[in-house]
Amino acid sequence: LFWNAFLRPAPSCTNNYKDSGEEGVDCGGSCAPCALQTLKPFKSSGVDIVYGDGYKSVVFDVINPNLDWGSESFIYKVDFINPDNSLAGSVSGESFIYPGEVKKLVNFGINFETKNIIKTEVKFSDFRWKNKSGFYVPKTSLREVEYNFDDAAKKIRISGILINNEPGVISKSEILVTIENNLGILSGASQTSIDNVPEFGEREFLIIIPLVNF
């Protein structure tokens, strides 16, 4: 009686007890779904540094191995490590990911020296998980995509048309372009945003990437 009255924590979602109608320990019922306790961690692969006209960016893949859960938003951080294991610098940002998606991210925030980098470490945090039943992937497509090289300016211009195949407005779309040289090495990356694509409508886009490594 003394334990129940005075020592046992009050019902909550963080007291390490199954109470308050929970389906498991601190999960289910009024707490977060129990499935969140068994989610697999995000993975990353293919961390590359690409050089633009006066800037450097990092490009990498985010892999969500959870087929039933996506994250409406999450924070990522990429640390760049020197040969002596000191931190050369970091970049961070926010994104979202669908259930089971492999997503390519680009961040243009590198403003530190990278020539001596020996490894990178990618970390993820601040997830806002959502079941796949609550995610809806808009149906979009591209057409008339063209690649034009400007040898004089040493740039490549990628243009095309984004098509909204939905009976509703798409409030924001992001188009990411990555290019490789003839050796298969990632040589450039850029992206653009298109707001308020009307239902069954179209929007033109243009992305310009400097050919630094070509």
PDB file of C-alpha atoms in Angstrom, residues 4-121:
ATOM      1  CA  ASN A   4       1.246   2.208  -4.514  1.00  0.00           C
ATOM      2  CA  ALA A   5       0.380   5.375  -2.655  1.00  0.00           C
ATOM      3  CA  PHE A   6       3.726   7.104  -2.391  1.00  0.00           C
ATOM      4  CA  LEU A   7       6.511   5.530  -4.463  1.00  0.00           C
ATOM      5  CA  ARG A   8       4.923   4.406  -7.716  1.00  0.00           C
ATOM      6  CA  PRO A   9       5.034   7.206 -10.318  1.00  0.00           C
ATOM      7  CA  ALA A  10       1.789   8.846 -11.310  1.00  0.00           C
ATOM      8  CA  PRO A  11       0.263   7.599 -14.588  1.00  0.00           C
ATOM      9  CA  SER A  12       2.042   9.109 -17.577  1.00  0.00           C
ATOM     10  CA  CYS A  13       3.599   8.169 -20.907  1.00  0.00           C
ATOM     11  CA  THR A  14       7.131   8.298 -19.474  1.00  0.00           C
ATOM     12  CA  ASN A  15       6.963   6.451 -16.121  1.00  0.00           C
ATOM     13  CA  ASN A  16       8.124   3.020 -17.433  1.00  0.00           C
ATOM     14  CA  TYR A  17       4.827   1.424 -16.356  1.00  0.00           C
ATOM     15  CA  LYS A  18       1.873   0.089 -18.277  1.00  0.00           C
ATOM     16  CA  ASP A  19      -1.048   2.164 -17.004  1.00  0.00           C
ATOM     17  CA  SER A  20      -3.699   4.694 -18.060  1.00  0.00           C
ATOM     18  CA  GLY A  21      -5.169   2.384 -20.671  1.00  0.00           C
ATOM     19  CA  GLU A  22      -1.822   1.878 -22.402  1.00  0.00           C
ATOM     20  CA  GLU A  23      -1.394  -1.068 -24.752  1.00  0.00           C
ATOM     21  CA  GLY A  24       2.243  -1.474 -23.718  1.00  0.00           C
ATOM     22  CA  VAL A  25       4.723   0.201 -21.414  1.00  0.00           C
ATOM     23  CA  ASP A  26       4.355   3.946 -22.076  1.00  0.00           C
ATOM     24  CA  CYS A  27       2.721   3.377 -25.451  1.00  0.00           C
ATOM     25  CA  GLY A  28      -0.709   2.937 -26.973  1.00  0.00           C
ATOM     26  CA  GLY A  29      -3.971   4.382 -25.708  1.00  0.00           C
ATOM     27  CA  SER A  30      -3.469   8.067 -24.992  1.00  0.00           C
ATOM     28  CA  CYS A  31       0.299   7.696 -25.507  1.00  0.00           C
ATOM     29  CA  ALA A  32       2.265   7.372 -28.732  1.00  0.00           C
ATOM     30  CA  PRO A  33       1.604   4.189 -30.762  1.00  0.00           C
ATOM     31  CA  CYS A  34       3.601   1.175 -29.602  1.00  0.00           C
ATOM     32  CA  ALA A  35       4.840   0.657 -33.167  1.00  0.00           C
ATOM     33  CA  LEU A  36       7.075   3.708 -32.747  1.00  0.00           C
ATOM     34  CA  GLN A  37       9.162   1.810 -30.208  1.00  0.00           C
ATOM     35  CA  THR A  38      10.224  -0.735 -32.828  1.00  0.00           C
ATOM     36  CA  LEU A  39      10.956   1.588 -35.742  1.00  0.00           C
ATOM     37  CA  LYS A  40      14.223   1.068 -37.562  1.00  0.00           C
ATOM     38  CA  PRO A  41      16.666   3.999 -37.621  1.00  0.00           C
ATOM     39  CA  PHE A  42      17.227   6.046 -40.761  1.00  0.00           C
ATOM     40  CA  LYS A  43      20.293   5.239 -42.815  1.00  0.00           C
ATOM     41  CA  SER A  44      22.379   7.401 -45.099  1.00  0.00           C
ATOM     42  CA  SER A  45      24.606   6.623 -48.044  1.00  0.00           C
ATOM     43  CA  GLY A  46      26.539   8.291 -50.793  1.00  0.00           C
ATOM     44  CA  VAL A  47      27.718  11.453 -48.990  1.00  0.00           C
ATOM     45  CA  ASP A  48      29.376  13.631 -51.660  1.00  0.00           C
ATOM     46  CA  ILE A  49      30.746  17.149 -51.806  1.00  0.00           C
ATOM     47  CA  VAL A  50      30.108  19.000 -55.063  1.00  0.00           C
ATOM     48  CA  TYR A  51      31.604  22.314 -56.092  1.00  0.00           C
ATOM     49  CA  GLY A  52      29.629  25.091 -57.705  1.00  0.00           C
ATOM     50  CA  ASP A  53      30.352  28.616 -58.850  1.00  0.00           C
ATOM     51  CA  GLY A  54      31.644  30.004 -55.577  1.00  0.00           C
ATOM     52  CA  TYR A  55      29.917  27.495 -53.321  1.00  0.00           C
ATOM     53  CA  LYS A  56      30.187  23.923 -52.062  1.00  0.00           C
ATOM     54  CA  SER A  57      27.302  21.625 -51.249  1.00  0.00           C
ATOM     55  CA  VAL A  58      26.788  18.181 -49.776  1.00  0.00           C
ATOM     56  CA  VAL A  59      24.556  15.584 -51.412  1.00  0.00           C
ATOM     57  CA  PHE A  60      23.473  12.347 -49.771  1.00  0.00           C
ATOM     58  CA  ASP A  61      20.681   9.784 -49.648  1.00  0.00           C
ATOM     59  CA  VAL A  62      18.353   9.310 -46.691  1.00  0.00           C
ATOM     60  CA  ILE A  63      16.877   5.823 -46.399  1.00  0.00           C
ATOM     61  CA  ASN A  64      13.711   5.214 -44.388  1.00  0.00           C
ATOM     62  CA  PRO A  65      13.463   1.419 -43.924  1.00  0.00           C
ATOM     63  CA  ASN A  66      10.059   1.677 -42.212  1.00  0.00           C
ATOM     64  CA  LEU A  67       7.416   0.752 -44.752  1.00  0.00           C
ATOM     65  CA  ASP A  68       4.454   1.780 -42.581  1.00  0.00           C
ATOM     66  CA  TRP A  69       5.797   5.001 -41.089  1.00  0.00           C
ATOM     67  CA  GLY A  70       7.115   8.249 -42.496  1.00  0.00           C
ATOM     68  CA  SER A  71       8.142  11.484 -40.848  1.00  0.00           C
ATOM     69  CA  GLU A  72       6.387  14.774 -41.568  1.00  0.00           C
ATOM     70  CA  SER A  73       9.617  16.485 -40.586  1.00  0.00           C
ATOM     71  CA  PHE A  74      13.025  15.591 -39.195  1.00  0.00           C
ATOM     72  CA  ILE A  75      16.341  17.304 -38.569  1.00  0.00           C
ATOM     73  CA  TYR A  76      19.552  16.092 -40.176  1.00  0.00           C
ATOM     74  CA  LYS A  77      23.142  17.023 -39.414  1.00  0.00           C
ATOM     75  CA  VAL A  78      26.269  16.141 -41.374  1.00  0.00           C
ATOM     76  CA  ASP A  79      29.608  16.349 -39.546  1.00  0.00           C
ATOM     77  CA  PHE A  80      32.864  16.514 -41.526  1.00  0.00           C
ATOM     78  CA  ILE A  81      35.847  14.929 -39.799  1.00  0.00           C
ATOM     79  CA  ASN A  82      39.547  15.778 -40.252  1.00  0.00           C
ATOM     80  CA  PRO A  83      42.385  13.194 -40.199  1.00  0.00           C
ATOM     81  CA  ASP A  84      43.015  13.958 -36.510  1.00  0.00           C
ATOM     82  CA  ASN A  85      39.329  13.249 -35.770  1.00  0.00           C
ATOM     83  CA  SER A  86      38.627  16.926 -35.150  1.00  0.00           C
ATOM     84  CA  LEU A  87      35.483  18.497 -36.505  1.00  0.00           C
ATOM     85  CA  ALA A  88      36.087  20.507 -39.665  1.00  0.00           C
ATOM     86  CA  GLY A  89      32.502  21.753 -39.765  1.00  0.00           C
ATOM     87  CA  SER A  90      28.861  20.761 -39.959  1.00  0.00           C
ATOM     88  CA  VAL A  91      25.766  21.450 -42.009  1.00  0.00           C
ATOM     89  CA  SER A  92      22.199  20.819 -40.921  1.00  0.00           C
ATOM     90  CA  GLY A  93      18.680  21.187 -42.197  1.00  0.00           C
ATOM     91  CA  GLU A  94      15.110  19.974 -42.060  1.00  0.00           C
ATOM     92  CA  SER A  95      13.198  17.718 -44.435  1.00  0.00           C
ATOM     93  CA  PHE A  96      10.439  15.097 -44.559  1.00  0.00           C
ATOM     94  CA  ILE A  97      10.275  11.548 -45.886  1.00  0.00           C
ATOM     95  CA  TYR A  98       7.556   9.138 -46.988  1.00  0.00           C
ATOM     96  CA  PRO A  99       7.250   5.560 -45.667  1.00  0.00           C
ATOM     97  CA  GLY A 100       9.898   3.331 -47.228  1.00  0.00           C
ATOM     98  CA  GLU A 101      11.364   6.197 -49.263  1.00  0.00           C
ATOM     99  CA  VAL A 102      14.944   6.671 -50.394  1.00  0.00           C
ATOM    100  CA  LYS A 103      15.345  10.439 -50.693  1.00  0.00           C
ATOM    101  CA  LYS A 104      18.234  12.501 -51.984  1.00  0.00           C
ATOM    102  CA  LEU A 105      19.030  15.694 -50.069  1.00  0.00           C
ATOM    103  CA  VAL A 106      21.288  18.604 -50.954  1.00  0.00           C
ATOM    104  CA  ASN A 107      22.559  21.290 -48.594  1.00  0.00           C
ATOM    105  CA  PHE A 108      24.425  24.362 -49.837  1.00  0.00           C
ATOM    106  CA  GLY A 109      25.734  25.417 -46.428  1.00  0.00           C
ATOM    107  CA  ILE A 110      29.373  24.320 -46.640  1.00  0.00           C
ATOM    108  CA  ASN A 111      31.508  27.373 -45.842  1.00  0.00           C
ATOM    109  CA  PHE A 112      34.588  25.663 -44.414  1.00  0.00           C
ATOM    110  CA  GLU A 113      37.634  23.866 -45.809  1.00  0.00           C
ATOM    111  CA  THR A 114      36.936  20.307 -46.979  1.00  0.00           C
ATOM    112  CA  LYS A 115      40.085  19.189 -48.824  1.00  0.00           C
ATOM    113  CA  ASN A 116      41.378  17.176 -45.835  1.00  0.00           C
ATOM    114  CA  ILE A 117      38.077  15.510 -44.891  1.00  0.00           C
ATOM    115  CA  ILE A 118      38.477  11.785 -44.264  1.00  0.00           C
ATOM    116  CA  LYS A 119      34.913  10.885 -43.285  1.00  0.00           C
ATOM    117  CA  THR A 120      31.440  12.208 -42.676  1.00  0.00           C
ATOM    118  CA  GLU A 121      28.857  11.351 -40.035  1.00  0.00           C
TER     119      GLU A 121
END
